[in-house]
CSV table of C-alpha atoms (C1' of nucleotides) in Angstrom, one decimal:
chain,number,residue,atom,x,y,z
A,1,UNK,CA,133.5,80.8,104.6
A,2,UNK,CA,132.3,83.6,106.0
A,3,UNK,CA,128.3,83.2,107.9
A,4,UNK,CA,125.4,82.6,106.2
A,5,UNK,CA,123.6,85.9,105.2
A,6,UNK,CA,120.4,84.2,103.9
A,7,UNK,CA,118.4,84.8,106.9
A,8,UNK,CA,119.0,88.4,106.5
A,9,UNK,CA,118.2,88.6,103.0
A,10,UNK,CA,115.0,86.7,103.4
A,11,UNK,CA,114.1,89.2,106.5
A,12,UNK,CA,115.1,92.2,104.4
A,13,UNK,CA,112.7,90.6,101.9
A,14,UNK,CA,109.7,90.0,104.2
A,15,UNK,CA,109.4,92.8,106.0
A,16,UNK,CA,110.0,95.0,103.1
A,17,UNK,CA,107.6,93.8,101.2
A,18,UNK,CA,104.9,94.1,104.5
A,19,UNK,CA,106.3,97.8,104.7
A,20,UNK,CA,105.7,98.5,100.9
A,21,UNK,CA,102.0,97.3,101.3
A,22,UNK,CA,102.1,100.1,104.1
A,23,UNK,CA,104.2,103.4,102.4
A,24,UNK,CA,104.3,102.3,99.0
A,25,UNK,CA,108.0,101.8,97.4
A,26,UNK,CA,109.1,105.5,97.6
A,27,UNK,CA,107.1,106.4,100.7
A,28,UNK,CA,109.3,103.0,102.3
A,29,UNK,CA,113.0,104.7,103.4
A,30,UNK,CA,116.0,101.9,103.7
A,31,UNK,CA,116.4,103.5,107.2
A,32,UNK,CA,113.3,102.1,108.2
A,33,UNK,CA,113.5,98.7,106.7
A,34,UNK,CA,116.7,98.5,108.9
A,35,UNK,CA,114.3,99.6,112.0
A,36,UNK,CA,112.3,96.9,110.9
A,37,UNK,CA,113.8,94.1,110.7
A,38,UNK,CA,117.2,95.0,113.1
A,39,UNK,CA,119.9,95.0,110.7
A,40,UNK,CA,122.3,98.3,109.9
A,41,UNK,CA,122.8,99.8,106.8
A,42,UNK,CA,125.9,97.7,105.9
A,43,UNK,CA,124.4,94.3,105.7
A,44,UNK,CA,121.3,95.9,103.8
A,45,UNK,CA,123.9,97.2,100.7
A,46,UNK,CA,126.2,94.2,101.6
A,47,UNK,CA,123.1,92.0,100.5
A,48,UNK,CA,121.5,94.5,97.6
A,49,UNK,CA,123.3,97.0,95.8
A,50,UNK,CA,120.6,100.1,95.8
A,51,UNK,CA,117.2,100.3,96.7
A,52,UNK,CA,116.1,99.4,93.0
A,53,UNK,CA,117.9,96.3,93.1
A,54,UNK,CA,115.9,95.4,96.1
A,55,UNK,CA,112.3,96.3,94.4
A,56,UNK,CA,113.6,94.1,91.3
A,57,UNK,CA,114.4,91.0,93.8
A,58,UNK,CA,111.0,91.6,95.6
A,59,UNK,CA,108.6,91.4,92.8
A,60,UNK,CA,110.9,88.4,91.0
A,61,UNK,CA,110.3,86.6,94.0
A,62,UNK,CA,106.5,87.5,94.2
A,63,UNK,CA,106.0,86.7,90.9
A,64,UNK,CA,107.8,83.4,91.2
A,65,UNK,CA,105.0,82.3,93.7
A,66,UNK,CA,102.0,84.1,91.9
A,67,UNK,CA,102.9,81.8,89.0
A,68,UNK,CA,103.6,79.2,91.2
A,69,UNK,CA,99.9,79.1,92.7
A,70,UNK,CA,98.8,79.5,89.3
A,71,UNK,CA,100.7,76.1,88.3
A,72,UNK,CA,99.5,74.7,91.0
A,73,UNK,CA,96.0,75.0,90.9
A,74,UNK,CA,96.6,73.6,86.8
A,75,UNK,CA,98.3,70.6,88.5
A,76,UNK,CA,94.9,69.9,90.9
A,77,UNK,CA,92.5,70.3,88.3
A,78,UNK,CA,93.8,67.9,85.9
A,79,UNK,CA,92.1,65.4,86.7
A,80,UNK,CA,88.9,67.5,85.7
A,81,UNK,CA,90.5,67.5,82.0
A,82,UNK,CA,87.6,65.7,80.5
A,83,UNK,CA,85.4,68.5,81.2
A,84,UNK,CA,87.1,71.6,80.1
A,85,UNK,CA,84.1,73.8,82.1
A,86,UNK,CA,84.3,71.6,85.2
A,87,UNK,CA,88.1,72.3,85.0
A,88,UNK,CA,87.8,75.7,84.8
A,89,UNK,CA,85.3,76.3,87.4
A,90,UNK,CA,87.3,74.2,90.0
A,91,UNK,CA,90.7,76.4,88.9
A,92,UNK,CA,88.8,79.7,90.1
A,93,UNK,CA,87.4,77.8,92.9
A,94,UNK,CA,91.0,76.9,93.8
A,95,UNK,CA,91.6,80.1,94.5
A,96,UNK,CA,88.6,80.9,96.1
A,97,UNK,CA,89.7,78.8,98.7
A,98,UNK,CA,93.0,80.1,98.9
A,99,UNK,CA,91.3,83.2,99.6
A,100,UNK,CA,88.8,82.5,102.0
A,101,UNK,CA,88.7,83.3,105.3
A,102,UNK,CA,91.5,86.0,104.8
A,103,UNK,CA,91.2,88.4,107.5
A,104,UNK,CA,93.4,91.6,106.4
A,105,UNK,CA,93.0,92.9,102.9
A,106,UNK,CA,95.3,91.2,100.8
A,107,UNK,CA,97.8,93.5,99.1
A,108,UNK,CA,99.4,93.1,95.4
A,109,UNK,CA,103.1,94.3,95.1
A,110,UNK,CA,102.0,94.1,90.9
A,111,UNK,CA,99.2,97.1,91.6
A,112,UNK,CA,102.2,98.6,94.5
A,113,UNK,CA,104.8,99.3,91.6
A,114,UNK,CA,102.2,99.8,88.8
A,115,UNK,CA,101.0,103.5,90.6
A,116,UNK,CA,104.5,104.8,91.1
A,117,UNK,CA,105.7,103.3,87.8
A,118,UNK,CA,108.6,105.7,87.8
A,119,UNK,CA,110.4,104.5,90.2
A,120,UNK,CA,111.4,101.4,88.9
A,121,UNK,CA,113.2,100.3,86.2
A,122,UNK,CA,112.0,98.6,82.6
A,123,UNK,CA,113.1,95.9,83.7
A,124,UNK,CA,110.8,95.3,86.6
A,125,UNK,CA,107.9,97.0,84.9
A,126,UNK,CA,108.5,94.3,82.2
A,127,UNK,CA,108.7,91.6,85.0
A,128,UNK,CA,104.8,92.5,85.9
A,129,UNK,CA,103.3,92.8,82.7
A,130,UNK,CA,105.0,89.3,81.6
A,131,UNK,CA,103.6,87.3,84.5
A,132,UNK,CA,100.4,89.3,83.7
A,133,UNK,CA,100.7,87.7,80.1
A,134,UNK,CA,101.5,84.0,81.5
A,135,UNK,CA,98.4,84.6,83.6
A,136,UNK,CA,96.4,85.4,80.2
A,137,UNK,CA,98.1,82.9,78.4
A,138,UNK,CA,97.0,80.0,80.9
A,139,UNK,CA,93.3,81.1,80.9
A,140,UNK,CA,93.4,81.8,77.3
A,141,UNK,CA,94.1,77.7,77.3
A,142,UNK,CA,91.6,77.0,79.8
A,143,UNK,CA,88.7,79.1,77.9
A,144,UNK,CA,89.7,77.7,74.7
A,145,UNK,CA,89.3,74.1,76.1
A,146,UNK,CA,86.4,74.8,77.0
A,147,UNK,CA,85.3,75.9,74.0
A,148,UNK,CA,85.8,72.9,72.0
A,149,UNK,CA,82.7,71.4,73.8
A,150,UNK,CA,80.6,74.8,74.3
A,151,UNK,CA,79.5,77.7,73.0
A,152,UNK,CA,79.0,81.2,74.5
A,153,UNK,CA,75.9,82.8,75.1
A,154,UNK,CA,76.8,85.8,74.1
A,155,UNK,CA,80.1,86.3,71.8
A,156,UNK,CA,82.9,87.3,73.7
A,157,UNK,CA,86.7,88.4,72.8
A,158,UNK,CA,88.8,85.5,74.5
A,159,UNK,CA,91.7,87.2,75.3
A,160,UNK,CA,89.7,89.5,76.8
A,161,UNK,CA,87.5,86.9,79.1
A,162,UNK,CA,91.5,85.6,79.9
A,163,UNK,CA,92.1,88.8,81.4
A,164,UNK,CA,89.1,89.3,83.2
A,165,UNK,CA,90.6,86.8,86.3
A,166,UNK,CA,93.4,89.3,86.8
A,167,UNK,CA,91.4,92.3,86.3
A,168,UNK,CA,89.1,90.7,89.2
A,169,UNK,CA,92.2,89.7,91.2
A,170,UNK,CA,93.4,93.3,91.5
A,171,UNK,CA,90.5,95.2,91.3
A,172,UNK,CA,88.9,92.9,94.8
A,173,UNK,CA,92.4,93.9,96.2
A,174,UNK,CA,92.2,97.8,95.5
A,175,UNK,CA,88.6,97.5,96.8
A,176,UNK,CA,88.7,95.4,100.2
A,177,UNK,CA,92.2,97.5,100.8
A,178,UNK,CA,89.9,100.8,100.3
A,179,UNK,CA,87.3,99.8,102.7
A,180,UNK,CA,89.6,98.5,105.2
A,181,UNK,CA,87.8,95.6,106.2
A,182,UNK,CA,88.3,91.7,105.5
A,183,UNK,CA,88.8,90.8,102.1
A,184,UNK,CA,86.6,90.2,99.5
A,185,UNK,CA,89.1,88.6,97.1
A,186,UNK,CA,86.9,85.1,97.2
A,187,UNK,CA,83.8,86.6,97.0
A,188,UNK,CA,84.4,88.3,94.0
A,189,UNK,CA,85.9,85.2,92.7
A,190,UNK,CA,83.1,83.9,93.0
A,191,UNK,CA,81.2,86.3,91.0
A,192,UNK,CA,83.7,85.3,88.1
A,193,UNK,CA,83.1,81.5,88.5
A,194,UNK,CA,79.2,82.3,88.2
A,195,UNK,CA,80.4,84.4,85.0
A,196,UNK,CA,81.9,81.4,83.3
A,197,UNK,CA,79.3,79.1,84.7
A,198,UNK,CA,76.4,81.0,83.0
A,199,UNK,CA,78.0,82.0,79.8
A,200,UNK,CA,79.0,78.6,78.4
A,201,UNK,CA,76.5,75.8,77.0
A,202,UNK,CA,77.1,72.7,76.0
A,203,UNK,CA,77.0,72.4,71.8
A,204,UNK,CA,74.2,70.7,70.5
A,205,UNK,CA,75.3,68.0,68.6
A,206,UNK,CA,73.7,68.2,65.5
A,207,UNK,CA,73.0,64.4,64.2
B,1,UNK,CA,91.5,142.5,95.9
B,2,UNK,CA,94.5,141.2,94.9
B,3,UNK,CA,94.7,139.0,91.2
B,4,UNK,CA,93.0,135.7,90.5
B,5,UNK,CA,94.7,132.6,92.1
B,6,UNK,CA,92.0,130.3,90.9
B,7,UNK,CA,94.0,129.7,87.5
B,8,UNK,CA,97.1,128.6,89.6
B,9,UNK,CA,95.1,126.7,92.3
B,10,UNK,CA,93.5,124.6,89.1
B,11,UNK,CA,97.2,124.4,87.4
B,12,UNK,CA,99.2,122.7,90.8
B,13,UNK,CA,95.7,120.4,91.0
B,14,UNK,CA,95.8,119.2,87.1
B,15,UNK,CA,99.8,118.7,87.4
B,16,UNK,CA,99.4,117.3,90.8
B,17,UNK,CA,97.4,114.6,89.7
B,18,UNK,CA,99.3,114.0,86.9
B,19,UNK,CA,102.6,113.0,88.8
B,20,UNK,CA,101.0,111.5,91.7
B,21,UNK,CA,99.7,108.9,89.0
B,22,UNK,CA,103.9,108.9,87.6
B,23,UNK,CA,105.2,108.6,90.7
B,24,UNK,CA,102.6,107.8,93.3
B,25,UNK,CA,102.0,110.6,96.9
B,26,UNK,CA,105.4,109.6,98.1
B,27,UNK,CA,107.5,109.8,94.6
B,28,UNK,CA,106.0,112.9,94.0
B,29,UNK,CA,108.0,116.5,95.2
B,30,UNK,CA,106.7,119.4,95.8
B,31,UNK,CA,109.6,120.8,93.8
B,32,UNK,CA,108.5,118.4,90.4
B,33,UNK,CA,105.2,120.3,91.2
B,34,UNK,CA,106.9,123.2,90.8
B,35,UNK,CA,109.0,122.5,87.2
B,36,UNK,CA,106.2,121.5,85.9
B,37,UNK,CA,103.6,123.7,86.6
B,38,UNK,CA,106.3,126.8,86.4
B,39,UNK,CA,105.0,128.3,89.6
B,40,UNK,CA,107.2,128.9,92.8
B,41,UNK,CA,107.3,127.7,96.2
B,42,UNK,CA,105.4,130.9,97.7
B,43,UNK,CA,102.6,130.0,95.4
B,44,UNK,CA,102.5,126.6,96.8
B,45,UNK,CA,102.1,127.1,100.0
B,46,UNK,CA,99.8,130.1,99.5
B,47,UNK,CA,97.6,127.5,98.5
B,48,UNK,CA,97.8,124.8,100.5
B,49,UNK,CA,99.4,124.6,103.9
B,50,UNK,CA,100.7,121.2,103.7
B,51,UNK,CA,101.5,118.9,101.1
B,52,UNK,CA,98.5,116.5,103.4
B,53,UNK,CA,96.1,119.1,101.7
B,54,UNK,CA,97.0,118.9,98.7
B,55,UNK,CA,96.5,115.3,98.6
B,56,UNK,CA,92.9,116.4,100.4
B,57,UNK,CA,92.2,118.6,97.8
B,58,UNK,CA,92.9,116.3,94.8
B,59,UNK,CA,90.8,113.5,96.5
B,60,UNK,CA,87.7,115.4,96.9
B,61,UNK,CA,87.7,117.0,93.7
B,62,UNK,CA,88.6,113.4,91.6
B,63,UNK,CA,85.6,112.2,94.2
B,64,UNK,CA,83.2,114.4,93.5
B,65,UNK,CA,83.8,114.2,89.5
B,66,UNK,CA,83.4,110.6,89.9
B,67,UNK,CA,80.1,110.3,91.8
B,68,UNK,CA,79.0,112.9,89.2
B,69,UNK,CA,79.6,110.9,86.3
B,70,UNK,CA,77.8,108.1,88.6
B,71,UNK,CA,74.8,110.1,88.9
B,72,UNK,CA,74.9,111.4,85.2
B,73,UNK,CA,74.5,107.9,84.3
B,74,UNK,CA,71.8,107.1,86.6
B,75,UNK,CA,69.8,110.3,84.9
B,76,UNK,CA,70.5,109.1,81.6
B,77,UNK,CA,69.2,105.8,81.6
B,78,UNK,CA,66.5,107.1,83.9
B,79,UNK,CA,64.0,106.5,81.1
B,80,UNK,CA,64.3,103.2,81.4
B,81,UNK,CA,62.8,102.6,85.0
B,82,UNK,CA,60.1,100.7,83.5
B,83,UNK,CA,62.3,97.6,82.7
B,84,UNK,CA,64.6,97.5,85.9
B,85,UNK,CA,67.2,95.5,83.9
B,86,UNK,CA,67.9,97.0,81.0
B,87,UNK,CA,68.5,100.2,83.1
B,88,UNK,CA,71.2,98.2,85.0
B,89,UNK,CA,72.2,97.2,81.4
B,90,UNK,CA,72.6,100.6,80.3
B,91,UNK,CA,73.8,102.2,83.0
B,92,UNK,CA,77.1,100.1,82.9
B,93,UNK,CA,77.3,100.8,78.9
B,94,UNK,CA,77.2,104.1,79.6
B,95,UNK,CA,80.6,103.5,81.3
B,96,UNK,CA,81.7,101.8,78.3
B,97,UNK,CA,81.1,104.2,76.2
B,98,UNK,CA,83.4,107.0,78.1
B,99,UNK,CA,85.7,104.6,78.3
B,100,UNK,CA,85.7,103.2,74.8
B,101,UNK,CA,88.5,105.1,73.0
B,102,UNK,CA,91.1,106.2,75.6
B,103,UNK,CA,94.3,105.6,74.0
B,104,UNK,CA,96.3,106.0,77.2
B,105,UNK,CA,95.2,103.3,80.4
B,106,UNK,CA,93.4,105.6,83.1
B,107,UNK,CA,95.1,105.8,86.5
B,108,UNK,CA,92.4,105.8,89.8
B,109,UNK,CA,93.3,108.2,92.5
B,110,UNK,CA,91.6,105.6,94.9
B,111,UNK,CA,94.0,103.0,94.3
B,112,UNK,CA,97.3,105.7,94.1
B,113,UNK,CA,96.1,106.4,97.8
B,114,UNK,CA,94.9,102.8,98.7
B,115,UNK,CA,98.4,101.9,98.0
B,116,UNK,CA,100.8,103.7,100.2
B,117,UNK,CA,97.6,104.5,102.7
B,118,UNK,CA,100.4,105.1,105.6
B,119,UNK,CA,100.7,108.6,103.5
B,120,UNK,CA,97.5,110.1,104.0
B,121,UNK,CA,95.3,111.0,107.3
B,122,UNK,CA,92.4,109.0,108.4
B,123,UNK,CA,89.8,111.4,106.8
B,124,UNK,CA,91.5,111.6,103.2
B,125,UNK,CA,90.9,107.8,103.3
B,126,UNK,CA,87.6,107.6,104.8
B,127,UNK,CA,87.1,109.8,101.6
B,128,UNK,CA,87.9,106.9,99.5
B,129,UNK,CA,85.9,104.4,101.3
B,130,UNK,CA,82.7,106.3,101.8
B,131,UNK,CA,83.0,107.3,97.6
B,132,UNK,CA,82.9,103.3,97.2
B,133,UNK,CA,80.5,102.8,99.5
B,134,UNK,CA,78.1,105.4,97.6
B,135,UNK,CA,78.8,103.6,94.7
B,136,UNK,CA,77.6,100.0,96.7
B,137,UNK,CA,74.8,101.6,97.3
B,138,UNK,CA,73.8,103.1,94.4
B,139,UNK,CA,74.1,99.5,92.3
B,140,UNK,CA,72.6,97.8,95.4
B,141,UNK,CA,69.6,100.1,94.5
B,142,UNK,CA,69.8,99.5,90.9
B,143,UNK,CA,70.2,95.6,91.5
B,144,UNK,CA,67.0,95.4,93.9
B,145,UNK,CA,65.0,97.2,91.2
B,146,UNK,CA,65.8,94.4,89.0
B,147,UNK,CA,65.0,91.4,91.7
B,148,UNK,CA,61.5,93.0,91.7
B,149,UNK,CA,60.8,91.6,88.4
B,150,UNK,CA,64.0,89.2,88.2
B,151,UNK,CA,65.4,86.2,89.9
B,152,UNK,CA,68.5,85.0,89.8
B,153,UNK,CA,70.1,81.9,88.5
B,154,UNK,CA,72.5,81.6,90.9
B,155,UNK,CA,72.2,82.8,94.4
B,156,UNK,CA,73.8,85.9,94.9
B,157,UNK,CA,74.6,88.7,97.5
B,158,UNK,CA,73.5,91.9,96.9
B,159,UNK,CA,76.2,93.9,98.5
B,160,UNK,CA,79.1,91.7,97.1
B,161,UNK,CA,77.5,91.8,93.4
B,162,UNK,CA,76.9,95.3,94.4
B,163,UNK,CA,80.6,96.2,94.7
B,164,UNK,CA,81.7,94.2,91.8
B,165,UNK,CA,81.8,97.2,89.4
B,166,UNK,CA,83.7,99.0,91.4
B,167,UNK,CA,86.2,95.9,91.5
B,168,UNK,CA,85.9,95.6,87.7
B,169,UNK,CA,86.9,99.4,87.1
B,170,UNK,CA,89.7,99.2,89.7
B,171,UNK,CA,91.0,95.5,88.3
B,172,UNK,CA,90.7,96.9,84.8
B,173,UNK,CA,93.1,100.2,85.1
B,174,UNK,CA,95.8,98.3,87.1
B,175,UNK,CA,95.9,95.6,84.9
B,176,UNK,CA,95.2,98.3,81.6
B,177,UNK,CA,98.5,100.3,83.4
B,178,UNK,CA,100.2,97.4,84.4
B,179,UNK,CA,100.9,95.8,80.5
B,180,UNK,CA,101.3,99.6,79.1
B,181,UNK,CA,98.6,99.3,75.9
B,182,UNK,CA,95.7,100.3,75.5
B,183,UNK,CA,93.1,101.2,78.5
B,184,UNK,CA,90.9,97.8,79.0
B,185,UNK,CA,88.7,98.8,81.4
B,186,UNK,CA,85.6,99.3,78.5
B,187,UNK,CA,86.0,95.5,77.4
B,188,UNK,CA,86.3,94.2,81.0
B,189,UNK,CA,82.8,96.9,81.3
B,190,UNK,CA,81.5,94.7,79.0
B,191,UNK,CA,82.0,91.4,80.8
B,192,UNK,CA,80.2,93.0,83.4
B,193,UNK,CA,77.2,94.0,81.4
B,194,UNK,CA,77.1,90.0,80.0
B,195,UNK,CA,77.5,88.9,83.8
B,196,UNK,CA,74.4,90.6,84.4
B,197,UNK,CA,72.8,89.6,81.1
B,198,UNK,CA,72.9,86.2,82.0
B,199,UNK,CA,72.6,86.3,86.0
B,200,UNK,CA,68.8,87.8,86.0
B,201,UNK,CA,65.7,85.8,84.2
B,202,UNK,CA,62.3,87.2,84.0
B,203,UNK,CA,60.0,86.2,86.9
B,204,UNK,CA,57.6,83.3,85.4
B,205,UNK,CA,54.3,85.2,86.5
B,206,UNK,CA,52.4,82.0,87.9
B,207,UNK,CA,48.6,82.1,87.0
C,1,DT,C1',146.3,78.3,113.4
C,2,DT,C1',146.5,81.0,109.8
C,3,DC,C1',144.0,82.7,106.0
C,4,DA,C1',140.5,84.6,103.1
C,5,DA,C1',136.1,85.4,101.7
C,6,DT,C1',131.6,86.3,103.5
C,7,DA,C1',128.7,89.0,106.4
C,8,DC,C1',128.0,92.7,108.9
C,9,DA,C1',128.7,97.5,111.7
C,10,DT,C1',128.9,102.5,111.8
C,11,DA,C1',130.4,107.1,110.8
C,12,DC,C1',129.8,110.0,107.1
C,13,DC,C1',128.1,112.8,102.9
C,14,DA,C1',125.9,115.2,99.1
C,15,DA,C1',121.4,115.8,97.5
C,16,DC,C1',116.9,116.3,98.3
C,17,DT,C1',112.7,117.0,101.3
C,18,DA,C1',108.7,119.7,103.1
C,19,DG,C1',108.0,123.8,105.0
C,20,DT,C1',109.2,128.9,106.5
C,21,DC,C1',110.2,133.7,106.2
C,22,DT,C1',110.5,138.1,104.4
C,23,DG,C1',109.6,140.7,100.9
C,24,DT,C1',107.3,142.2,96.3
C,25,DT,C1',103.7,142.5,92.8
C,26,DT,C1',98.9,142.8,91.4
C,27,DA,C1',94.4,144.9,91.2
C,28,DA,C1',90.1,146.2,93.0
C,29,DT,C1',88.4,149.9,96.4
C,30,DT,C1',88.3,154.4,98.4
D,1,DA,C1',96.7,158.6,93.9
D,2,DA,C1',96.8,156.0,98.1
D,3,DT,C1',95.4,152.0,100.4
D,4,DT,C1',94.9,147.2,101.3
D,5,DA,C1',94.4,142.4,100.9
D,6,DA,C1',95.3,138.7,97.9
D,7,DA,C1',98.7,136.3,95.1
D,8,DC,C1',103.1,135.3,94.4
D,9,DA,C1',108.6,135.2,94.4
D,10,DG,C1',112.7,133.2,96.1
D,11,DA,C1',116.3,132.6,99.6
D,12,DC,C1',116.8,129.8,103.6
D,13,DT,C1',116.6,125.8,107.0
D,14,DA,C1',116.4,121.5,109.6
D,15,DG,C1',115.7,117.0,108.9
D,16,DT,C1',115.7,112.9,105.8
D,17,DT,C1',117.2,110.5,101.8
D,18,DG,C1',120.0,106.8,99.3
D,19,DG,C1',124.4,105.5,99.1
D,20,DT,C1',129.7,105.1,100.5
D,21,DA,C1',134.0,104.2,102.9
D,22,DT,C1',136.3,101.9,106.1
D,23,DG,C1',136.7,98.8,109.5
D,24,DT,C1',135.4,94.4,112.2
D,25,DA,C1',133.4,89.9,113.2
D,26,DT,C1',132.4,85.2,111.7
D,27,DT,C1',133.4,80.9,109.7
D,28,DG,C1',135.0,77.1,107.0
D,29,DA,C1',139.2,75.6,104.4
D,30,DA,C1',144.4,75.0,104.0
DNA sequence: TTCAATACATACCAACTAGTCTGTTTAATT
DNA sequence: AATTAAACAGACTAGTTGGTATGTATTGAA
């Protein structure tokens, strides 16, 4: 009964989300999502109740895929699980990949709502910082595989090292967004992956 | 002529900034500037035309304190010159010392602005880019010093390894914000100081 | 074919927005 | 003491904001 609205909502979505990258989240009016993408004021509140509850749906659904390409990669590098370095390496180069040959900057809707926390609710904050944590937890895994067969060349905190992939993530976003030109997501990646690469050594089995 | 406005024009910048990193450009009114800094609209606008300036204002000044701290480094570890490495070395723990110890995570004007860019004019933002690039070119400096006396182990570019401190310090306060603790950004310092630790070995002098 | 729930349209509103305008206070100068 | 420019105070405005109220169109089910 009734037609189906989920075209709208996933447009609502979409170009929201490409005018937040733009405005930021307070800077973005609902008057000019309707612009945007066509649709009048009724079938924006038909389909979320306030503004809030359309930054809440937009970073679930963002998250949902961030941890989805973070599964994902997991899933491809399995077969690398004999060599827990190998595997790791070839995670980061997953995504190095991925973002190769990006022309725009890519933006982060995590960094969006993290500099104009105030606008959105605990709930949503909490959203961010828990994918942040999965995101620790999986490379806390990773790093810790690896470290059944190596040592560190120089001692590191591993929660720390975990974090360092989003803290690279984010910080190639702000900066390729700043300078306005392609991004630099993969190269910087890359500088990671060389991180890992030349920190790690094989134990010496001691026979 | 007339009393001193330079306390008041100091007063709407410190507060200023202090929102903007609450509630981003957009989130922030001119009337929260107001409450919190007690002063009155008149005031304001005495001192700057637009709520554009402002925003010009407080870039230029957080700019300007940030490439000092840049070159206060530089002329601290300046003693160093002989050995092009462990000046690069120190230079970043210099940065991880001011950081070490912030109980609160630090907020980056660059990435408030980079954020919701549609907010500010083309020369506020070419502020930010040309800041960064001034920082590019002051590690590219630093790094070439140390590829006098220094090869790599793994092929690198310059400009990209150039700009990964930047990355790291922007990474590290979004990510430092983002899960509400403590700020990060000195450990994540560190990994940068071990990346180039282990990137550079001595040049085998062949005789 | 009627029904009823979903999906949308549009006029409207109170609160807030950046910015203006007119006037007043302050304090060094003459 | 009078002058003058700088520094500020506060009422006002035109436009925008998120959100609402009420009505209409669409569509499958009975």
């Amino acid at each position: 009964m009734g037609r189906d609205g989920k075209p709208t909502y996933d447009k609502i979505l979409a170009e929201s989300k490409a005018l937040l990258f733009e405005n930021g989240f307070s800077g973005t009016s609902i008057d000019q999502i309707l612009q945007r993408t066509g649709i009048t004021k009724g079938a924006f509140f038909y389909h979320f109740k306030t503004k809030s509850a359309l930054a809440k749906a937009l970073i679930e659904e963002y998250a949902k895929e961030d941890i989805l390409h973070m599964n994902e990669a997991l899933k491809k590098t399995k077969y690398l699980e004999g060599d827990a370095l190998e595997r790791l390496l070839q995670f980061i180069q997953e995504f190095v990949d991925m973002m190769s040959g990006l022309s725009e900057p890519y933006s982060c809707l995590y960094a969006t709502y993290t500099y104009e926390p105030s606008q959105f609710d605990e709930e949503t904050l909490r959203h961010i910082s828990e994918t942040i944590l999965t995101w620790r937890k999986t490379m806390e895994q990773l790093i810790r595989d690896v470290l059944q067969d190596y040592d560190t060349k120089i001692e590191i905190d591993i929660q720390s090292l975990a974090d360092h992939t989003v803290v690279i993530f984010e910080g190639a976003f702000v900066v390729s967004k700043a300078l306005k030109g392609r991004d630099l997501t993969a190269d910087h990646l890359k500088h990671l992956k060389n991180y890992f690469q030349l920190l790690f050594v094989r134990k010496t089995t001691e026979d």
